Short mmCIF file of C-alpha atoms and ligand atoms in Angstrom, two decimals:
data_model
loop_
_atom_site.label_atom_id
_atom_site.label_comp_id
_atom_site.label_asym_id
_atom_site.label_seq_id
_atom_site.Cartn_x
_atom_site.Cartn_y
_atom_site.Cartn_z
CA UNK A 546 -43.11 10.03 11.40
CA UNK A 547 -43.70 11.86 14.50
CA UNK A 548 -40.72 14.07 15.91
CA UNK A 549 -39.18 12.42 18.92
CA UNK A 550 -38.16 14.79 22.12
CA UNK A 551 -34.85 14.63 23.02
CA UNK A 552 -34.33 12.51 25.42
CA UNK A 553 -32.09 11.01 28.86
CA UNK A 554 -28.46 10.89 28.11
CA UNK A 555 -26.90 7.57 27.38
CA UNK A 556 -23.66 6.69 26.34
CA UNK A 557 -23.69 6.08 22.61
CA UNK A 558 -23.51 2.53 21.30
CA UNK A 559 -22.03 0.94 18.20
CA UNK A 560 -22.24 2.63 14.51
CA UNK A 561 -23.68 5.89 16.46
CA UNK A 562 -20.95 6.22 17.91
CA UNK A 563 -18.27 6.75 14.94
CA UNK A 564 -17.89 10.16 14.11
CA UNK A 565 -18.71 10.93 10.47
CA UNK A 566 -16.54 10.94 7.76
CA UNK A 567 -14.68 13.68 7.45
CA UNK A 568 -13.38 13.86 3.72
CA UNK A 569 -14.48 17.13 1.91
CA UNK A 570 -17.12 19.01 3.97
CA UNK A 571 -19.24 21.37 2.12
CA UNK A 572 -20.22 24.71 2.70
CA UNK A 573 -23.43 25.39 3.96
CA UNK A 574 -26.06 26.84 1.34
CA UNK A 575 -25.82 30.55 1.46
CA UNK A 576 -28.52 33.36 -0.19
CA UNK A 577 -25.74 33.96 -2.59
CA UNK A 578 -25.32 30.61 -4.05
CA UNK A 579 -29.28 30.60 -4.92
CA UNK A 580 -28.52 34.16 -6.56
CA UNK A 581 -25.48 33.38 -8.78
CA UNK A 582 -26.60 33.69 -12.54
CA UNK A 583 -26.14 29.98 -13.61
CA UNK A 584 -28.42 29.01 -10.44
CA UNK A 585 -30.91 31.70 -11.18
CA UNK A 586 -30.97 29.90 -14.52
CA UNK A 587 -31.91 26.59 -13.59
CA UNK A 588 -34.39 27.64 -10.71
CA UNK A 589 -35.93 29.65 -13.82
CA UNK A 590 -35.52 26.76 -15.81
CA UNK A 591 -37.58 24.35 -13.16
CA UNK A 592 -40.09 27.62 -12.81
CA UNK A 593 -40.65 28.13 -16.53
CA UNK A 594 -40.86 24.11 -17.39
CA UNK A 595 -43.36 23.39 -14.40
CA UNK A 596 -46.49 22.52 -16.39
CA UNK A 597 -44.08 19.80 -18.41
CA UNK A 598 -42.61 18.54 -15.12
CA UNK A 599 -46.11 17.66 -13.61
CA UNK A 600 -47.14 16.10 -17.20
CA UNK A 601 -44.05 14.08 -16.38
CA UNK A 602 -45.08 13.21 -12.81
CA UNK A 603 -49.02 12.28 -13.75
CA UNK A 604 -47.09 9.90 -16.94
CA UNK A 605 -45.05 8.40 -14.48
CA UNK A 606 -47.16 7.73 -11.37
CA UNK A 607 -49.66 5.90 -14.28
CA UNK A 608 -47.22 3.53 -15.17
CA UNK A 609 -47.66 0.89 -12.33
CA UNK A 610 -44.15 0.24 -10.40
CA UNK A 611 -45.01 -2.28 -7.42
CA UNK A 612 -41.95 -3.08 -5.93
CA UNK A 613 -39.85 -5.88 -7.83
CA UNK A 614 -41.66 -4.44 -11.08
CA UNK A 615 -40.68 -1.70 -11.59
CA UNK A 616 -39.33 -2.50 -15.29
CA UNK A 617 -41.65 -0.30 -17.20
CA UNK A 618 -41.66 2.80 -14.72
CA UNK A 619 -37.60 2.40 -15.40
CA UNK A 620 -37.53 2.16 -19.23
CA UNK A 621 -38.88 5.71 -19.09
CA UNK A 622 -36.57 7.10 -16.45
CA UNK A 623 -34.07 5.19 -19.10
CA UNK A 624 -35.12 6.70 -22.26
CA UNK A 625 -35.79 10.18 -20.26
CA UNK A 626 -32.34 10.15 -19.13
CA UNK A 627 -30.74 9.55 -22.20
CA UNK A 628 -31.88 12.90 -23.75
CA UNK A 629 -29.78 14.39 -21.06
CA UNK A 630 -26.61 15.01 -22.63
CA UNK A 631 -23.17 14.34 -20.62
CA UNK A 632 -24.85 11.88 -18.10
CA UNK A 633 -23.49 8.24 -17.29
CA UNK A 634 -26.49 6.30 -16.94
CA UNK A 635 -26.39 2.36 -15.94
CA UNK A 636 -28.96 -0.57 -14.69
CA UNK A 637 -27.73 -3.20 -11.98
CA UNK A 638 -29.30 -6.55 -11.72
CA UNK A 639 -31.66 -5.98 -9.80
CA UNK A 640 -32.64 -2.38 -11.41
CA UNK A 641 -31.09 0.47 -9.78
CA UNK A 642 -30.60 3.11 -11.96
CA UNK A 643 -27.52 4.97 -11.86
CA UNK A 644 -26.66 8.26 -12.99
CA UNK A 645 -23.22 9.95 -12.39
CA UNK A 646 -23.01 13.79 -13.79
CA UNK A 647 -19.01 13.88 -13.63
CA UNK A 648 -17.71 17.38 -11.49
CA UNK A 649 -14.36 19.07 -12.61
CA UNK A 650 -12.79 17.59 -9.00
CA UNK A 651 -11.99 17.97 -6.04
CA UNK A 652 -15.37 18.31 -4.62
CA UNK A 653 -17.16 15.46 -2.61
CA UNK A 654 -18.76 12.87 -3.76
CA UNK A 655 -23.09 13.89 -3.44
CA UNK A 656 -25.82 10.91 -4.08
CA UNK A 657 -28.69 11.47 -4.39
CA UNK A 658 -31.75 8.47 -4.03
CA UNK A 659 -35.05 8.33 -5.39
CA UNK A 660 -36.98 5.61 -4.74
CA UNK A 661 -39.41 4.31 -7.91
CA UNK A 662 -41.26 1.79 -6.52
CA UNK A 663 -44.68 1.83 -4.65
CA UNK A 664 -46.32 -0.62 -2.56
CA UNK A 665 -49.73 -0.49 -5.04
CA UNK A 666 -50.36 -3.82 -6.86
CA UNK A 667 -49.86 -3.68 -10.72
CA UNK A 668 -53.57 -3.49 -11.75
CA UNK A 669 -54.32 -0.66 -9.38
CA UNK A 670 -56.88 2.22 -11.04
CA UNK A 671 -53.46 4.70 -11.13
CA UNK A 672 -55.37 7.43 -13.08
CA UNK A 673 -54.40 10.68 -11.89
CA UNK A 674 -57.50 12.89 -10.32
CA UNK A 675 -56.99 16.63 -10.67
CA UNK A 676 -58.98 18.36 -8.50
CA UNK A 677 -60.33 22.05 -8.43
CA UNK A 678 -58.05 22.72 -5.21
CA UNK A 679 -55.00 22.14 -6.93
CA UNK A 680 -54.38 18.42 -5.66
CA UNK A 681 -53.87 15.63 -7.92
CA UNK A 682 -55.09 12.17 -6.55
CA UNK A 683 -53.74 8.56 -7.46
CA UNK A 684 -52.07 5.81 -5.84
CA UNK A 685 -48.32 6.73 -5.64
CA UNK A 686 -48.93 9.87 -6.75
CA UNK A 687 -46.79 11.27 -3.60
CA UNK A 688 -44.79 8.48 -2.47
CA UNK A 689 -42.98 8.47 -4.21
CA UNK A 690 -43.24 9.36 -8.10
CA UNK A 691 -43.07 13.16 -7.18
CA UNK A 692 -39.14 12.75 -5.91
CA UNK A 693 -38.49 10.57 -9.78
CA UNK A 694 -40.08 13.62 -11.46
CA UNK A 695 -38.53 16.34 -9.64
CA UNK A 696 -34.72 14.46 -10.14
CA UNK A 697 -35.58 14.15 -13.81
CA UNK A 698 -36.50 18.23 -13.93
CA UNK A 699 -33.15 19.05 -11.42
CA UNK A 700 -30.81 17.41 -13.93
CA UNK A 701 -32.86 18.89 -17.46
CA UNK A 702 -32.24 22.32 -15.00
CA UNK A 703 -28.70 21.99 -14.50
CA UNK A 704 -27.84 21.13 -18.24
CA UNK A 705 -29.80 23.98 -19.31
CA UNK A 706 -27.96 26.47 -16.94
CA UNK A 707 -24.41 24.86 -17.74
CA UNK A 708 -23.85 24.74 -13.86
CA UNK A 709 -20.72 22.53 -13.09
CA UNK A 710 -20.31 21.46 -9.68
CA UNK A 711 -16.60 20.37 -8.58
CA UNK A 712 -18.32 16.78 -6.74
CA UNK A 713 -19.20 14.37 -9.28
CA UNK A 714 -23.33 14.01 -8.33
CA UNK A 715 -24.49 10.53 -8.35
CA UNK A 716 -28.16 9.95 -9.52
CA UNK A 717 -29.45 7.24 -7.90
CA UNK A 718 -33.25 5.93 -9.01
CA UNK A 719 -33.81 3.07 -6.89
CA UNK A 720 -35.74 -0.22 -6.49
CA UNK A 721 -37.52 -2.35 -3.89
CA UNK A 722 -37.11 0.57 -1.02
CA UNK A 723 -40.90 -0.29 -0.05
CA UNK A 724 -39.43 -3.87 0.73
CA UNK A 725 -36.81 -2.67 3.52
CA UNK A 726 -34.70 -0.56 1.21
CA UNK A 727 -33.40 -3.18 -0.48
CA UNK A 728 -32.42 -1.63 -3.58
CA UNK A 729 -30.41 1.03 -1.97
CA UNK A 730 -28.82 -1.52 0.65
CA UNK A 731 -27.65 -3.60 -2.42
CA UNK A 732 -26.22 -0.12 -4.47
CA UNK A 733 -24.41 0.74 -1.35
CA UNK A 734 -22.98 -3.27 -1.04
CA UNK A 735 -21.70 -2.28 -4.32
CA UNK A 736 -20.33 0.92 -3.80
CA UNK A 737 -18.58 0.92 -0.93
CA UNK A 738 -16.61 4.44 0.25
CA UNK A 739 -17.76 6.12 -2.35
CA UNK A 740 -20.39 8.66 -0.82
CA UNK A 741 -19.31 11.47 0.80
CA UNK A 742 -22.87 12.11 1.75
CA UNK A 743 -26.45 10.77 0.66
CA UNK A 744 -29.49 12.28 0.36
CA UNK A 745 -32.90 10.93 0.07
CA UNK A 746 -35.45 12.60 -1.41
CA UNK A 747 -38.81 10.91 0.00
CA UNK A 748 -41.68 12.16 2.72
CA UNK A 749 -43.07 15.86 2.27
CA UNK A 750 -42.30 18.89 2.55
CA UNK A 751 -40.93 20.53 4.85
CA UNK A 752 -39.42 17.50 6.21
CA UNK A 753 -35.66 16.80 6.61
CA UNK A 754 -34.79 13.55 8.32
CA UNK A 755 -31.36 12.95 9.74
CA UNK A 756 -31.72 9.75 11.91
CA UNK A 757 -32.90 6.20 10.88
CA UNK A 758 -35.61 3.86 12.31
CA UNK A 759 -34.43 0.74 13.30
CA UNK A 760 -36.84 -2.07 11.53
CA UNK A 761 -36.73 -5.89 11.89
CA UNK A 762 -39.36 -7.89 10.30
CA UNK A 763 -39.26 -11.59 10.95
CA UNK A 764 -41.34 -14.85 10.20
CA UNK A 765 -41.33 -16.96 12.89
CA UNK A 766 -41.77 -20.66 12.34
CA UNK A 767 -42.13 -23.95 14.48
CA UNK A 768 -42.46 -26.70 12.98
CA UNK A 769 -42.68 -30.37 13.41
CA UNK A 770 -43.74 -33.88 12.15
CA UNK A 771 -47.12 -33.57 12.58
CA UNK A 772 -49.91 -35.99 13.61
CA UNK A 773 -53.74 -36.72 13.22
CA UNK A 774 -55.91 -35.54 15.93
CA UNK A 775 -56.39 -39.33 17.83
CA UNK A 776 -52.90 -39.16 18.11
CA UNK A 777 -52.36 -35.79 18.91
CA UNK A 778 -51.82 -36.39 22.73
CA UNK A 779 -48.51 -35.08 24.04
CA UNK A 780 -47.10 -34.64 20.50
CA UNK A 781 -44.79 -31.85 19.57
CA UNK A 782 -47.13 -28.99 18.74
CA UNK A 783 -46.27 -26.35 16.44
CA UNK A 784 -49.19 -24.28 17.10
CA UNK A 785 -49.22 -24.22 20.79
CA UNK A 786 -45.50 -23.15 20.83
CA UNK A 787 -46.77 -20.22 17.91
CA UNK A 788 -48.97 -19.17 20.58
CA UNK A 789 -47.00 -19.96 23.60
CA UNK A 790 -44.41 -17.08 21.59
CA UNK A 791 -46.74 -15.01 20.80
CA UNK A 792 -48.37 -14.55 24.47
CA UNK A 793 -44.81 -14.46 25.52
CA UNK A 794 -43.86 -11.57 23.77
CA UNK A 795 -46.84 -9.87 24.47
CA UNK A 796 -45.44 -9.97 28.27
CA UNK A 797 -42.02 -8.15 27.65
CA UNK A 798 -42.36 -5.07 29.25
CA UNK A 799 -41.70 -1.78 26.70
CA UNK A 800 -40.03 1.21 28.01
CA UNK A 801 -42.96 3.96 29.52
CA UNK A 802 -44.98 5.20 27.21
CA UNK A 803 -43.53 8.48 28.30
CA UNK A 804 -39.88 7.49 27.26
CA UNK A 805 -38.50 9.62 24.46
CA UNK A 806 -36.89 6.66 22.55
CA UNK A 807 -39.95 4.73 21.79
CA UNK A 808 -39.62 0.68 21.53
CA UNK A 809 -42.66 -0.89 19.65
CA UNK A 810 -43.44 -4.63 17.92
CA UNK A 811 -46.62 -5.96 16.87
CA UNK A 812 -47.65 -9.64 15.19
CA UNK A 813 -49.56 -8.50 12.39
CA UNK A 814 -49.35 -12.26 10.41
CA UNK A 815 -50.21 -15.65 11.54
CA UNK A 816 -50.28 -18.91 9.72
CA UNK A 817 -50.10 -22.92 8.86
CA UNK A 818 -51.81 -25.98 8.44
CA UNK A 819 -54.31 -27.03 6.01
CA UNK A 820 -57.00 -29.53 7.70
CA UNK A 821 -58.67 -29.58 11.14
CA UNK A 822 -58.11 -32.90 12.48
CA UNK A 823 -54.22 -32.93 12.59
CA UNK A 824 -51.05 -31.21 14.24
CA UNK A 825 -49.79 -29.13 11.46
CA UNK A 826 -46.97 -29.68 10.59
CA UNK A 827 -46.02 -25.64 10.23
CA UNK A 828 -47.48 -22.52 11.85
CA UNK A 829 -45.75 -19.36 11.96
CA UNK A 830 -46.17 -15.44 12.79
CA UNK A 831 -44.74 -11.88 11.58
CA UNK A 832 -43.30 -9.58 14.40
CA UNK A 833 -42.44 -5.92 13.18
CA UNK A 834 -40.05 -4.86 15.44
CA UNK A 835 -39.18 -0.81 15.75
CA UNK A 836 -36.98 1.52 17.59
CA UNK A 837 -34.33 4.14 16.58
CA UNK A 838 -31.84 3.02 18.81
CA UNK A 839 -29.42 0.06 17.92
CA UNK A 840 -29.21 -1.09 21.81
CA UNK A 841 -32.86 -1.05 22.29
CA UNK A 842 -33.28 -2.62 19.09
CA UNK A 843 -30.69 -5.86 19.83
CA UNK A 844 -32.02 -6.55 23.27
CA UNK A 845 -35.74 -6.60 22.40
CA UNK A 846 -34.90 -8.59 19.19
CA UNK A 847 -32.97 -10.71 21.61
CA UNK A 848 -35.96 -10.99 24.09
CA UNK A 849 -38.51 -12.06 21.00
CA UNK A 850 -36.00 -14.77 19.93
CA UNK A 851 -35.62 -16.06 23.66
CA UNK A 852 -39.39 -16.16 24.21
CA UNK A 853 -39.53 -18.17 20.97
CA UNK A 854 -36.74 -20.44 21.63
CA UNK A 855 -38.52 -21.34 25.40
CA UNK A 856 -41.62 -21.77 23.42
CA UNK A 857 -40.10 -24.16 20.87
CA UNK A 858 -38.65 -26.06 23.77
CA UNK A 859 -41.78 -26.65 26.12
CA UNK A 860 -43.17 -27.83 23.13
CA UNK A 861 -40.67 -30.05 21.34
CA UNK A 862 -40.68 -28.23 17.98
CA UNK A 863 -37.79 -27.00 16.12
CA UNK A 864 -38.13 -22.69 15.52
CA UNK A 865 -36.33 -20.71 12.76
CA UNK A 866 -36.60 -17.18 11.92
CA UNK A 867 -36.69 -15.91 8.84
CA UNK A 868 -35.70 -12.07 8.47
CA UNK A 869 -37.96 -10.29 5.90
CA UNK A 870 -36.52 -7.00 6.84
CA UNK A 871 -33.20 -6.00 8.93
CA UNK A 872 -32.82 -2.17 8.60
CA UNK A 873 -30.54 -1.38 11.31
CA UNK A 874 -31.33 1.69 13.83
CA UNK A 875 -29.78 5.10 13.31
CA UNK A 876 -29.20 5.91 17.05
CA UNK A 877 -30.54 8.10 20.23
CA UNK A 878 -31.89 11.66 19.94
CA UNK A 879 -28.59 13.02 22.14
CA UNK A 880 -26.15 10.41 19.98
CA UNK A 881 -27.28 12.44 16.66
CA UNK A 882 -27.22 15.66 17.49
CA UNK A 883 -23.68 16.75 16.58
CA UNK A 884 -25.59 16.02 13.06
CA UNK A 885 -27.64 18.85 13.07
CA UNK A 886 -24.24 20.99 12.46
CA UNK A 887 -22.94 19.10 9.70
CA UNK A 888 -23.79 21.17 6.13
CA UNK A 889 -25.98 17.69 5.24
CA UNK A 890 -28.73 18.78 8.24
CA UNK A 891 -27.80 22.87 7.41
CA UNK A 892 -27.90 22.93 4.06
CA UNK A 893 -31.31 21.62 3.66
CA UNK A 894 -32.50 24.18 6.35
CA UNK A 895 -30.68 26.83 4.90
CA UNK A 896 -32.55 26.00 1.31
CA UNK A 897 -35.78 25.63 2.39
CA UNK A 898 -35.29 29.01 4.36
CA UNK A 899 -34.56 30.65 1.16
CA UNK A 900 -37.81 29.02 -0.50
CA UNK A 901 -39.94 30.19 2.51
CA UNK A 902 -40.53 27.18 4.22
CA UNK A 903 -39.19 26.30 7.68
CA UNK A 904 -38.09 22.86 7.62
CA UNK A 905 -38.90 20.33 10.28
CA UNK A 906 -36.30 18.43 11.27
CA UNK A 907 -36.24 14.81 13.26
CA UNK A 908 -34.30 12.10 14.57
CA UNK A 909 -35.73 9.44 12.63
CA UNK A 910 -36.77 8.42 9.42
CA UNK A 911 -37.36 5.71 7.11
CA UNK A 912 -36.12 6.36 3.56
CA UNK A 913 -32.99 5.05 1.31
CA UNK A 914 -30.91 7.77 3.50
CA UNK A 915 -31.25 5.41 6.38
CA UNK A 916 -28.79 3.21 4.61
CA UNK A 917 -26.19 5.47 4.43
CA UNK A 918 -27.00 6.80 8.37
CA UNK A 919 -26.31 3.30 9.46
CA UNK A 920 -23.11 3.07 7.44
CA UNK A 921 -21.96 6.54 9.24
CA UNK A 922 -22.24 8.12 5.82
CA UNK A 923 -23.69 11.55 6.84
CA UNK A 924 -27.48 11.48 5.10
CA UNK A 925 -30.38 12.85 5.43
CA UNK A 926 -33.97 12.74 4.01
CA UNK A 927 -35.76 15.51 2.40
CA UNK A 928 -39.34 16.24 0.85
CA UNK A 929 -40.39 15.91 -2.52
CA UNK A 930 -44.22 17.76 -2.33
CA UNK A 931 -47.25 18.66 0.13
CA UNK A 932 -49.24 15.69 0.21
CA UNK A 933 -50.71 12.62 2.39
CA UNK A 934 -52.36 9.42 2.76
CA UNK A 935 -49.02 7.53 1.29
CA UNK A 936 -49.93 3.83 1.04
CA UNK A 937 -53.25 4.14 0.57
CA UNK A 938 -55.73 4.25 -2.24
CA UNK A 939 -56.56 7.77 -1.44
CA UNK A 940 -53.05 9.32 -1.87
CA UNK A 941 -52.50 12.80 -3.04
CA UNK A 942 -49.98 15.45 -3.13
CA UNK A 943 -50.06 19.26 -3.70
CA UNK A 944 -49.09 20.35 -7.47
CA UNK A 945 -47.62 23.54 -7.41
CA UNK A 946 -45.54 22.81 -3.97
CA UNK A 947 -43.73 19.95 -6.20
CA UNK A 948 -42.33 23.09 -7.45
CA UNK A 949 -40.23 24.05 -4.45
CA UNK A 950 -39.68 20.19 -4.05
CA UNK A 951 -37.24 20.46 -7.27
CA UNK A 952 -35.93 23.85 -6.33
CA UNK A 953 -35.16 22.52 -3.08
CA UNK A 954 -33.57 19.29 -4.12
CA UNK A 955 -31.45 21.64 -7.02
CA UNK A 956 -30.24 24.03 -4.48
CA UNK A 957 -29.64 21.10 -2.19
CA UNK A 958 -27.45 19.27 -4.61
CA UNK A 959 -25.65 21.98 -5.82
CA UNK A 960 -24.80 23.20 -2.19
CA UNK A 961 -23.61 20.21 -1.32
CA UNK A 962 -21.68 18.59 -4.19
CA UNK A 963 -20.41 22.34 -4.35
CA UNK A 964 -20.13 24.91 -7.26
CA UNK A 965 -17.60 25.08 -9.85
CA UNK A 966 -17.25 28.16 -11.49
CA UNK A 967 -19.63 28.82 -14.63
CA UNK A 968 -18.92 26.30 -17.19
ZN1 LIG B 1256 -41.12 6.47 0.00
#
């Protein structure tokens, strides 16, 4: 995701608005959290177990887990997590794995998301390349089986050191988050209030993602009786009003190129009919709609719909839309910047400082933390590994910086659901 500039000052709209919960804020990570013996421990732990943590990541990015199948990629997170001793570990229907490691109270409530899905199909070649260079190469390999290996290690690391933290941390290995974060919208639906703060672990390193990317997909279909090509004259005409649509959303002028709040859409999928010589009966298209702010993001949705609804009408067909994806937007540069104060945008700083690394920080994002930005939950996303070419065939990540990826995400966690003393 590229960083956005900060931008022209508008007033904040809707969920942006809301200042953020306010129930137990951390502290910030500081140097001498990191150096406290039980930490030291389990940052030795995660440094001394490293070869067995990327045996763990190649196992796990060969098991195929294309979104809605991720049964057998789960069993193992299953049977992994129940060596841990002291965890609560439950499946809902539709597979989210959760994990709560209980704190001894009074501490705020952390989760933590990992998404186990991928968007490769299930007989994808998944075997893991290692190259000379220190890369390994497969499909998924990065996006985002490195984050489900380094969670698995983070927990092993606490155990081992005995570090208590007074927040309970809740473990949360989730489903279907390559199909508009399904998985962790429906978790969230069913834990309600209970998050005092999310955070995602997805993208690379040194990334750490505080806004949310507005994201509508729709399908957009006219339909209509139909009729055979000799009787075709002045009949209601599903594909001319697809393509009416189409060419009138193409004329809805986005903000300047220049603007820092980008608005974009595209039809990427059109389809219908089955012979030549008749009306069909059905054609319809896909339009990706994207923006991180929630105005922008109703009144261009609203525009689309209009142009459709004209379209439908000059040409006597009835329209529908069908939503494939509705993540909502995050907000505005300027409405999220208070954000960057609040220990969930520090803390991850402040840890990757520690490790080196100078974290790059941005507006947007498109991860399970978006769910709980949207909901005013204060989240963020953070990097799992060095890598690239997500999505694609080619995908690899870095090996050793998966390292820092679980030392990060332990000293995040234990920042921010906030140390008890030694157990
Ligand atoms: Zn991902």
């Amino acid at each position: 995701m590229a960083a956005m500039k900060l931008g022209i000052l508008l007033l904040a709209t809707m969920l942006s608005a809301a200042p953020l919960s306010q129930s137990p804020t951390p502290a910030v990570f500081t140097k001498a959290m990191a150096e406290r013996p039980d930490v030291r421990a389990a940052l030795g732990y995660i440094d001394a177990n490293f070869d067995k943590q990327v045996a763990e990541w190649i196992t796990l990015t060969e098991i195929p887990a294309l979104s809605t199948h991720e049964e057998k990629r789960a069993a193992y997170v299953m049977a992994e997590l129940a060596k841990i001793p002291g965890l609560e570990v439950s499946k809902d229907e539709i597979g989210n794995i959760t994990v709560i490691r209980r704190g001894t109270g009074g501490g705020p409530t952390l989760v933590m998301a990992a998404h186990m899905d991928t968007v490769h199909p299930m007989d994808a070649d998944l075997k893991v390349k290692k190259l000379p260079d220190g890369t390994l190469h497969a499909p998924g390999i990065f996006d985002n089986t490195a984050s489900v290996a380094n969670a698995l290690q983070t927990l092993r690391a606490m155990n081992a050191a005995k570090i208590r933290t007074k927040g309970d941390i809740y473990y949360v290995f989730t489903v279907q988050e390559e199909l508009g974060l399904k998985g962790m919208y429906y978790w969230f639906d069913h834990h309600p209030n209970l998050a005092t703060m999310i955070v995602a672990s997805d993208g690379g390193l040194p990334d750490v993602n505080y806004g949310a990317l507005g994201i509508y997909w729709s399908k957009m279909k006219f339909t209509a009786p139909g009729a055979h090509t000799l009787n075709s004259r002045n009949q209601p005409h599903p594909a001319r009003a697809a393509a009416a649509c189409i060419t009138g959303i193409y004329s809805i002028p986005l903000p300047p190129a220049s603007d820092p709040v980008p608005v974009i859409y595209n039809v990427g999928m059109m389809g219908g009919g089955t012979v030549v010589n008749a009306i069909a009966p059905e054609n319809w298209f896909t339009v990706d709609l994207r923006t991180i702010d929630p105005a922008l993001l109703q009144q261009f949705d609203a525009q689309i719909m209009a142009q459709c609804t004209a379209a439908a009408a000059a040409f006597g067909v009835t329209f529908t839309r069908e939503f494939i994806q509705k993540s909502e937007a995050g907000g505005r540069p300027e409405t999220l910047a208070p954000r960057l104060a609040h220990p969930i945008v520090r803390t991850p700083i402040e840890v990757l400082k520690y490790l080196d690394m100078t974290a790059i920080t941005t507006p947007t994002g498109s991860t399970d933390a978006n769910v709980g930005i949207v909901h005013n939950v204060p989240s963020v996303s953070i990097g799992r590994a060095k890598g690239g070419n997500q999505h694609s065939l080619s995908e690899w990540a870095d090996e050793a910086s998966a390292k820092f990826g679980a030392q990060s995400l332990l000293l995040i966690v234990i920042a921010l659901a906030e140390l008890a003393n030694p157990g």
